[in-house]
Short mmCIF file of C-alpha atoms in Angstrom, two decimals:
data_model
loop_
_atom_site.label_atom_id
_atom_site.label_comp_id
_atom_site.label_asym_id
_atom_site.label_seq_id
_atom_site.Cartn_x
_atom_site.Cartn_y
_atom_site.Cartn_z
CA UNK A 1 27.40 2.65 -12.82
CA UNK A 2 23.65 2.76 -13.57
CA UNK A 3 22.08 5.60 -14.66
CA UNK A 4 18.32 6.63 -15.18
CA UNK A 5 17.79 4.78 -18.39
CA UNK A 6 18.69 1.60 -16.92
CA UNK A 7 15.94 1.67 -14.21
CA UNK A 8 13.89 2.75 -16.85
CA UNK A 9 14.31 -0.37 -18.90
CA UNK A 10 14.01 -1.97 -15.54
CA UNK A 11 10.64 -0.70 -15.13
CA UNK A 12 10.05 -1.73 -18.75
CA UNK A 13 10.92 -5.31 -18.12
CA UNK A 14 9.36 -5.65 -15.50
CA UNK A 15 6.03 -4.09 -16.90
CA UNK A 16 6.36 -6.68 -19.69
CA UNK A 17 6.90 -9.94 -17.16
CA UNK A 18 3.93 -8.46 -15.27
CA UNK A 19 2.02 -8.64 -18.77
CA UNK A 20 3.32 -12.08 -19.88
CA UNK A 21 2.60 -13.34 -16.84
CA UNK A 22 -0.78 -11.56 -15.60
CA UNK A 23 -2.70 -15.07 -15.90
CA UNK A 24 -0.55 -17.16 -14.42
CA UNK A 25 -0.44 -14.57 -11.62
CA UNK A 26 -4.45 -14.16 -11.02
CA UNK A 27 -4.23 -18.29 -11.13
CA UNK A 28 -2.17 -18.12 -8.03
CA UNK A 29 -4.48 -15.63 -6.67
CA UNK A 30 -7.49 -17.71 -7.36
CA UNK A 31 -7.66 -20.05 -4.41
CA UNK A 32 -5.97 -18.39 -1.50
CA UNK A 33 -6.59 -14.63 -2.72
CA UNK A 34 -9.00 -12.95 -4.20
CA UNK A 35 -7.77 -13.91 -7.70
CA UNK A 36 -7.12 -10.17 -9.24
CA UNK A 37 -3.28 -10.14 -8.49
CA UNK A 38 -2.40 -10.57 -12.41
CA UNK A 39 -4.71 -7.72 -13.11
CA UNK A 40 -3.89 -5.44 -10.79
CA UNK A 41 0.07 -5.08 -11.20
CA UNK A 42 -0.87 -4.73 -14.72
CA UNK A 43 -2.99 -2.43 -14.66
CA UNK A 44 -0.04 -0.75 -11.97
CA UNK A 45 2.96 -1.14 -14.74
CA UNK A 46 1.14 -0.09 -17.26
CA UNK A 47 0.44 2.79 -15.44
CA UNK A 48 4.15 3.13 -14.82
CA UNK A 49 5.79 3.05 -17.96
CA UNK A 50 2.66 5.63 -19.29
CA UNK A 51 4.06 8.36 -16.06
CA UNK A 52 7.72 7.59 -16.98
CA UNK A 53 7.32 8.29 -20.34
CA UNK A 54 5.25 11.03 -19.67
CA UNK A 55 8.26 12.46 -17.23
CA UNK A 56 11.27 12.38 -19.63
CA UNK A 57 12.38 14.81 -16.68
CA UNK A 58 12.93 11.85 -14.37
CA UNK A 59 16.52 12.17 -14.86
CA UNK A 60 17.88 10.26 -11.73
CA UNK A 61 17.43 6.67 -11.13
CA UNK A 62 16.31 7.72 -7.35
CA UNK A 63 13.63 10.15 -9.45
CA UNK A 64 12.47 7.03 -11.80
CA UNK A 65 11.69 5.05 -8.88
CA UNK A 66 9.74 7.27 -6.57
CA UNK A 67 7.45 8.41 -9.67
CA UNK A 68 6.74 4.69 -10.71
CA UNK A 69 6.00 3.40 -7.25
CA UNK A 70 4.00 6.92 -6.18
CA UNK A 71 2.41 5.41 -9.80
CA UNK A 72 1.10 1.73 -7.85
CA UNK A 73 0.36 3.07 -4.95
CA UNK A 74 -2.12 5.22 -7.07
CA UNK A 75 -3.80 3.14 -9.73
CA UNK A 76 -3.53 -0.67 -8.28
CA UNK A 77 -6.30 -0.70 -5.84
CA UNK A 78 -5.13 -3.51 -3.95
CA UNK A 79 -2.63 -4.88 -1.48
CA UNK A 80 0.43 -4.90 -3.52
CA UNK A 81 0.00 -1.58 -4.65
CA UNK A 82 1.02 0.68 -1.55
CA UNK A 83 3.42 -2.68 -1.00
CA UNK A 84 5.30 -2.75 -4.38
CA UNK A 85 4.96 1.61 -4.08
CA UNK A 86 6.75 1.95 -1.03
CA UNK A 87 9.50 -0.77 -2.18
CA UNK A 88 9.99 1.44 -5.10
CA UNK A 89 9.25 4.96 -3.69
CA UNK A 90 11.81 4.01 -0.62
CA UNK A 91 14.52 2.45 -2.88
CA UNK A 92 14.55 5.31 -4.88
CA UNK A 93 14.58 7.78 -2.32
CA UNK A 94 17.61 5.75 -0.47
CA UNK A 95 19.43 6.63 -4.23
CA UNK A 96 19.11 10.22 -3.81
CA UNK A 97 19.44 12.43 -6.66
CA UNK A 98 22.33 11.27 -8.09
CA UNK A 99 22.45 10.26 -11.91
CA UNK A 100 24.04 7.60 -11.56
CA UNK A 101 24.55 5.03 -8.93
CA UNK A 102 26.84 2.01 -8.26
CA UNK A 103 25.41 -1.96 -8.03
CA UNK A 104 26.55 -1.28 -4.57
CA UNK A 105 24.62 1.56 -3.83
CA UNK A 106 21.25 -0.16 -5.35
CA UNK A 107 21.68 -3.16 -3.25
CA UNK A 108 21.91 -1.15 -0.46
CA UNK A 109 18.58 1.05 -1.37
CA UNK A 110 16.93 -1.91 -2.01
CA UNK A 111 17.55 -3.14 1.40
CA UNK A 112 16.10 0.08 2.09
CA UNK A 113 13.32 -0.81 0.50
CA UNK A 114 12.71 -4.13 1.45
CA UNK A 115 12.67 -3.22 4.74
CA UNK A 116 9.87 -0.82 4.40
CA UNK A 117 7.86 -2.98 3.07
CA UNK A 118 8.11 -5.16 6.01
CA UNK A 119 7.65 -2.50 8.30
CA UNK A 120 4.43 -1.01 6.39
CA UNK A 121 3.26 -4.94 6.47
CA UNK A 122 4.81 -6.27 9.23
CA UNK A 123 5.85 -9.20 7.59
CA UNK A 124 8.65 -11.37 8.27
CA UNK A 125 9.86 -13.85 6.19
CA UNK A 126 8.31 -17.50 6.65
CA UNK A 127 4.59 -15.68 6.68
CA UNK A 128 4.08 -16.37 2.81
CA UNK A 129 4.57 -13.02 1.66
CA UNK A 130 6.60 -11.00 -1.12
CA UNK A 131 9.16 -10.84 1.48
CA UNK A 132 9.85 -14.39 1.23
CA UNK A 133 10.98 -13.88 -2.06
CA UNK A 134 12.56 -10.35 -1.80
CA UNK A 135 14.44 -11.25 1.07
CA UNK A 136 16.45 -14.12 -0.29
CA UNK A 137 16.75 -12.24 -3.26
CA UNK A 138 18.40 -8.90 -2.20
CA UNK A 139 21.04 -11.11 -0.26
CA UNK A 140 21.97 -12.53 -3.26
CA UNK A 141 22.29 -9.58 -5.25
CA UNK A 142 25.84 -9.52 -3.41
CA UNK A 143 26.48 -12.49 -5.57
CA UNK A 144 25.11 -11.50 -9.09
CA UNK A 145 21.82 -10.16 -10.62
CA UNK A 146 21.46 -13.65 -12.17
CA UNK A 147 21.74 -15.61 -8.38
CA UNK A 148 19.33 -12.27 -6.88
CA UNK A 149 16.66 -13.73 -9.72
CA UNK A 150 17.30 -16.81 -8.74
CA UNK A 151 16.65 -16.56 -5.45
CA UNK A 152 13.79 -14.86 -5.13
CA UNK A 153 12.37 -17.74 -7.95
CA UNK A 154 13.27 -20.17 -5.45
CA UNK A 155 11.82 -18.45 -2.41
CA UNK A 156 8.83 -17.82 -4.10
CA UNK A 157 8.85 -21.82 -4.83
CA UNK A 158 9.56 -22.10 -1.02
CA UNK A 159 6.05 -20.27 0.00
CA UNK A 160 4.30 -23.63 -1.14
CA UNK A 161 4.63 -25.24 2.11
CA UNK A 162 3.84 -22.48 4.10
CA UNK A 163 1.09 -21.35 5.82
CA UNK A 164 -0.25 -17.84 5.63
CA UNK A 165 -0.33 -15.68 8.10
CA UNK A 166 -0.61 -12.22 6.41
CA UNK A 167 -3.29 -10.59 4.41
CA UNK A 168 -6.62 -12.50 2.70
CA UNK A 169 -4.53 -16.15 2.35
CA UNK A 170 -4.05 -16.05 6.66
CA UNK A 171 -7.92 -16.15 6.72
CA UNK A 172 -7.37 -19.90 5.29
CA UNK A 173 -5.40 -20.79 8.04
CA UNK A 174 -4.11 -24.29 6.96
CA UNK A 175 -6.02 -24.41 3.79
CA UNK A 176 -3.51 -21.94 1.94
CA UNK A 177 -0.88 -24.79 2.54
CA UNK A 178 0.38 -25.84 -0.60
CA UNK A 179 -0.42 -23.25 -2.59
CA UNK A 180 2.19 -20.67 -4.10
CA UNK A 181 2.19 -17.52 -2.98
CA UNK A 182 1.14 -14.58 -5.74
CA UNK A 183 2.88 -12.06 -4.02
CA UNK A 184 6.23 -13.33 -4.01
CA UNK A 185 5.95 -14.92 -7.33
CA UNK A 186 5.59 -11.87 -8.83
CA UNK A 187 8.05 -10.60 -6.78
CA UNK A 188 10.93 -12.76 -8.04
CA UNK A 189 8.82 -11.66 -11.75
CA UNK A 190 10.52 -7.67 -10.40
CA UNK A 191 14.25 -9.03 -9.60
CA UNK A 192 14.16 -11.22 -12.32
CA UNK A 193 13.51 -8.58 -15.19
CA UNK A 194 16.45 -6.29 -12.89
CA UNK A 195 18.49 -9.29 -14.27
CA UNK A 196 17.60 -9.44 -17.36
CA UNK A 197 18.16 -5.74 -17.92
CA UNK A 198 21.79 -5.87 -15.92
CA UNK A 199 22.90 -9.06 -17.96
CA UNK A 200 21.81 -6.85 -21.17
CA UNK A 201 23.75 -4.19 -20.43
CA UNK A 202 26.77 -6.11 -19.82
CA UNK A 203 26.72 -6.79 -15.99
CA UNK A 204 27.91 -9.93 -14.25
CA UNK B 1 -20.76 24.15 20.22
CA UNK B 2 -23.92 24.62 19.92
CA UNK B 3 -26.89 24.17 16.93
CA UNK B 4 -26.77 22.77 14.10
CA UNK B 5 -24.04 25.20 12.65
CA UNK B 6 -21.66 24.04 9.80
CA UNK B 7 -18.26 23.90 11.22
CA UNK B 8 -16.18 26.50 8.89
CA UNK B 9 -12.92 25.40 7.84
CA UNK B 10 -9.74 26.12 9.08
CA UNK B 11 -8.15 26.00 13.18
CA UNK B 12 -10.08 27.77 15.85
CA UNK B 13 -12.98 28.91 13.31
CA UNK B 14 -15.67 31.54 14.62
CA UNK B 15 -17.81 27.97 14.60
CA UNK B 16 -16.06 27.19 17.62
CA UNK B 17 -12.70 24.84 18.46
CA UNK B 18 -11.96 23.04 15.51
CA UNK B 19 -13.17 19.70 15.12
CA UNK B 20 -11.24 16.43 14.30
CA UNK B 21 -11.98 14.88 11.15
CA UNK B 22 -12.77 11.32 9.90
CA UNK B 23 -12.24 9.52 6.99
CA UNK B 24 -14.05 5.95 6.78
CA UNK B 25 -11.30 3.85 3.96
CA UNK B 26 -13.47 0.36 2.88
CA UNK B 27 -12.90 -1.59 0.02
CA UNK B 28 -16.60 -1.11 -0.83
CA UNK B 29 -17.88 2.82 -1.86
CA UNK B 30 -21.59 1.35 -0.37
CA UNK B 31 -19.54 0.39 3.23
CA UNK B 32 -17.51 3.54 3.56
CA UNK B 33 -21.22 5.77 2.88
CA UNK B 34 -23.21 3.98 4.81
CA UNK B 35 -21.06 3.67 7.77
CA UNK B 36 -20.37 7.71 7.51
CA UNK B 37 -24.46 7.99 7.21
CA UNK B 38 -24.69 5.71 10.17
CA UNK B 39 -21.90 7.53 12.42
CA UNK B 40 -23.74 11.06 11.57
CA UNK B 41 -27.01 9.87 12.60
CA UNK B 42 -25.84 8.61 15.46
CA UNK B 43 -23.72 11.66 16.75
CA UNK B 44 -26.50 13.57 15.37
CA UNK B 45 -28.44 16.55 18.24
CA UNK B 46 -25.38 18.80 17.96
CA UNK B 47 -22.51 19.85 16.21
CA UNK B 48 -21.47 16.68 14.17
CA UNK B 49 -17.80 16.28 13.34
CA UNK B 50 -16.39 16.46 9.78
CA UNK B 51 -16.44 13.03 8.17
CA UNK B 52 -16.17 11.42 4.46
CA UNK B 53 -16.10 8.02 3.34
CA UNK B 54 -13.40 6.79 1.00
CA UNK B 55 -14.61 3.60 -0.58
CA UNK B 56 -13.93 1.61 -3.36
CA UNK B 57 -11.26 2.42 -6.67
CA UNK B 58 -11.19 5.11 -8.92
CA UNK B 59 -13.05 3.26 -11.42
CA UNK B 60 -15.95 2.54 -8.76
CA UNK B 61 -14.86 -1.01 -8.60
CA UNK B 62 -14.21 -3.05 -5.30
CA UNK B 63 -10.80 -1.79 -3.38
CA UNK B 64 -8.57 1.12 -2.66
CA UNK B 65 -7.68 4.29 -4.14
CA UNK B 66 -5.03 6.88 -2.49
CA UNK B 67 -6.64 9.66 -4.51
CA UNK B 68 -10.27 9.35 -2.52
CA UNK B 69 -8.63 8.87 0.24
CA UNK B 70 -6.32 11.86 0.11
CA UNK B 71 -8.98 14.17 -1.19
CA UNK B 72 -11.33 12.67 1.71
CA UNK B 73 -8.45 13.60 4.60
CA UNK B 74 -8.29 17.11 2.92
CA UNK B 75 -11.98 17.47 2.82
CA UNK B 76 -12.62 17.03 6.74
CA UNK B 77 -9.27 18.32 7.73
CA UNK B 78 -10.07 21.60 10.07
CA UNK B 79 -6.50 21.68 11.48
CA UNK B 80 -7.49 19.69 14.61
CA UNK B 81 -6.03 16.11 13.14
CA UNK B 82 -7.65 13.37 11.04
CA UNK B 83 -8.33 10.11 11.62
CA UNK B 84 -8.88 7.44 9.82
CA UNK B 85 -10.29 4.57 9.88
CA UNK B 86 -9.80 1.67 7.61
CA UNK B 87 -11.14 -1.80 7.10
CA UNK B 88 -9.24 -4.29 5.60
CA UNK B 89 -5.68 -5.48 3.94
CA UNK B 90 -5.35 -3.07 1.29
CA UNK B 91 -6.97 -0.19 2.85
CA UNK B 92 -4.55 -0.40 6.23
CA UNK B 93 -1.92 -0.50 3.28
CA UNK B 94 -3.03 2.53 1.55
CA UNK B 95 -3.37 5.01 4.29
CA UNK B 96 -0.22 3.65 6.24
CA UNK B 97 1.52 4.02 2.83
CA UNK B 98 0.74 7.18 2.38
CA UNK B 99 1.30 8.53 6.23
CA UNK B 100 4.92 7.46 5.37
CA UNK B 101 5.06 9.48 2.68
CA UNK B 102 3.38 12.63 4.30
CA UNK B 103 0.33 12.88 1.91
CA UNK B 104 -2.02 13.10 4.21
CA UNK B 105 -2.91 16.45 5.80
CA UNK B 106 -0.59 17.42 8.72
CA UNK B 107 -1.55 15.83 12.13
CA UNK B 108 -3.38 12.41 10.23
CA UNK B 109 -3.11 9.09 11.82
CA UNK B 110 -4.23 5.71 11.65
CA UNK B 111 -7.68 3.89 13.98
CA UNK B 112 -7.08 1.06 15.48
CA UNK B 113 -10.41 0.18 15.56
CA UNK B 114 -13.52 -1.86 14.76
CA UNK B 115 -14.67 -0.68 11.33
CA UNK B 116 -18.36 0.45 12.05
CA UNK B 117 -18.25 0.25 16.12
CA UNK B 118 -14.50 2.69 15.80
CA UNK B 119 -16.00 4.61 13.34
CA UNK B 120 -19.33 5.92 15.52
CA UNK B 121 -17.38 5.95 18.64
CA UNK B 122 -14.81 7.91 16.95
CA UNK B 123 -17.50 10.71 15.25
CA UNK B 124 -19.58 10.60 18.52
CA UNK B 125 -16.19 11.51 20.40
CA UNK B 126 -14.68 14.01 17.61
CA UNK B 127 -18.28 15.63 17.74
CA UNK B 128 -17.86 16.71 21.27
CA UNK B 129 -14.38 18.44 20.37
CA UNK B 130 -12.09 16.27 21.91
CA UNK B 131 -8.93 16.41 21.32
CA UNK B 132 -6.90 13.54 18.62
CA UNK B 133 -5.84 11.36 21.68
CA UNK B 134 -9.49 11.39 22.83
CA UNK B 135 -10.99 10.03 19.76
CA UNK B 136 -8.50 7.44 19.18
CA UNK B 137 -8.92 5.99 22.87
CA UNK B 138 -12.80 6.14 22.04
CA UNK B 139 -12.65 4.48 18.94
CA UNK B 140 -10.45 1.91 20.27
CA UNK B 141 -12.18 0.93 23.33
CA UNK B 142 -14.63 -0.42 20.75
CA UNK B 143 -12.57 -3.42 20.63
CA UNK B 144 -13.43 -4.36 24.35
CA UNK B 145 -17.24 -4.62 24.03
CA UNK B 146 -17.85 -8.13 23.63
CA UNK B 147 -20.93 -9.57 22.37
CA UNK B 148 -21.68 -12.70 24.03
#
């Protein structure tokens, strides 16, 4: 069972990939975006772990979630911010309020969530998105935490091909081909540090 | 209806029916104001529906920021709906994200419209009183007026 602390360090590690890899991020951005995607989610995390530890009261993973993605929806300023919110806000309401929930019951919020996100977008996978990375990812989290980080990693490597058809990129038509996508790069950045933090605490 | 009268706050006001809001969202502070300066002018000669622009971050840099645009939506909102009206990627985002959550006022919804053509059909229609379904038609017919 997880319990708030874990999404915590979740949040935490994730927060800290963001930072690590801000540059690398923005890089992505540069040619096909509008080359502030590093700086952004950093500014977003940051903002997160500053409410969460500002909310010791967020007691309930479901309650940890909601606060940090109300948290990017409010201080990122860009695209990913009401995208990466409403992941988070709707995975965490899908939790409830219990303190602590199975790997079962995550996978299943974060289905939740993922599917928001391509609602709010209206995204499908193939368009170059986060969701090609989030996708493939939350299958696999049937598998393991380790094969959901891996996934997304490779589906994020599987947006170079494509061609946008969502958000700033799509207005490059065929000139975003061969590019990686920033949004699901750091999107495999999110279920990789959920890895991390489950293989730390023991998990498969 | 008539004058120049400030519409007072709150449903079915001694100012007359309540008006429906607006609430231009741009990436750019200078966009959202002078698109709301331009919609006023141009609806101007009567009672002029509530609007407020909602550009640009926090900070005052390029992008969005659900706090202007919440406190924009509560600003115009005289309990006749509020529309919005925003112009690109992360501003659709924004507002649509935060319709989900219900933190916009009670009956808000999204334009589909034209930024600056939606947003002066949709004050020049709101202006006259007309009801939510009104405006939106309005401010989306400006999609059908071709220019060559």
């Amino acid at each position: 069972m997880r319990d708030a602390e874990f999404f915590r360090r979740w949040m935490a590690a994730a927060a800290a990939a963001v930072e690590r890899e801000a540059d690398r991020l923005t890089e992505l951005d540069s040619p096909i975006g509008d080359a502030d995607h590093g700086s952004n989610l950093l500014r977003g995390f940051t903002a997160v772990l500053a409410a969460l530890e500002a909310e010791p009261s967020a007691a309930a993973p479901g309650a940890v979630l909601q606060l940090a993605g109300r948290t990017l929806i409010s201080t990122v300023g860009g695209a990913s911010g009401p995208l990466y919110g409403t992941l988070l806000r709707r995975t965490g309401k899908a939790l409830g309020e219990s303190a602590e929930v199975s790997d079962a019951e995550l996978r299943e919020a974060l289905s939740e969530g993922v599917g928001a996100v391509a609602q709010l977008g209206g995204a499908a996978p193939g368009d170059k998105t986060m969701l090609d990375a989030l996708v493939p990812g939350v299958a696999a989290l049937g598998t393991s935490y380790r094969a959901a980080g891996s996934a997304a990693e490779n589906g994020a490597l599987a947006t170079v091909p494509m061609q946008a058809r969502k958000g700033r990129a799509s207005y490059l038509g065929e000139r975003s081909i061969g590019y990686q996508d920033p949004g699901a790069t750091s999107s495999a950045l999110l279920l990789g540090a959920l890895a991390d933090v489950a293989e730390s605490a023991g998990a498969r | 209806m008539t004058g120049e009268q400030v519409v007072a706050p709150g449903p079915g006001s001694a100012a007359g029916p309540a008006l429906v809001g607006i609430v231009l969202v741009s990436h750019s502070a200078r966009v959202a104001e002078a698109v709301a300066d331009l919609a006023r002018e141009l609806a101007a000669g009567g009672t002029v529906a509530p609007v407020a622009a909602a550009g640009g971050t926090a900070v005052g840099g390029l992008g969005t920021s659900a706090e202007r645009i919440v406190a924009a939506a509560r600003a115009v909102d005289r309990g006749a709906g509020v529309a919005l009206l925003a112009d690109l990627g992360s501003s659709v985002l924004t507002v649509k994200a935060l319709l989900m959550e219900d933190e916009l006022p009670p009956g808000s919804w999204l334009l589909d419209a034209p930024f600056v053509e939606g947003a002066v059909a949709a004050v020049v229609t709101a202006s006259t009183g007309a009801p939510p379904a009104e405006v939106a038609a309005s401010a989306a017919d400006a999609y059908t007026y071709r220019k060559t």
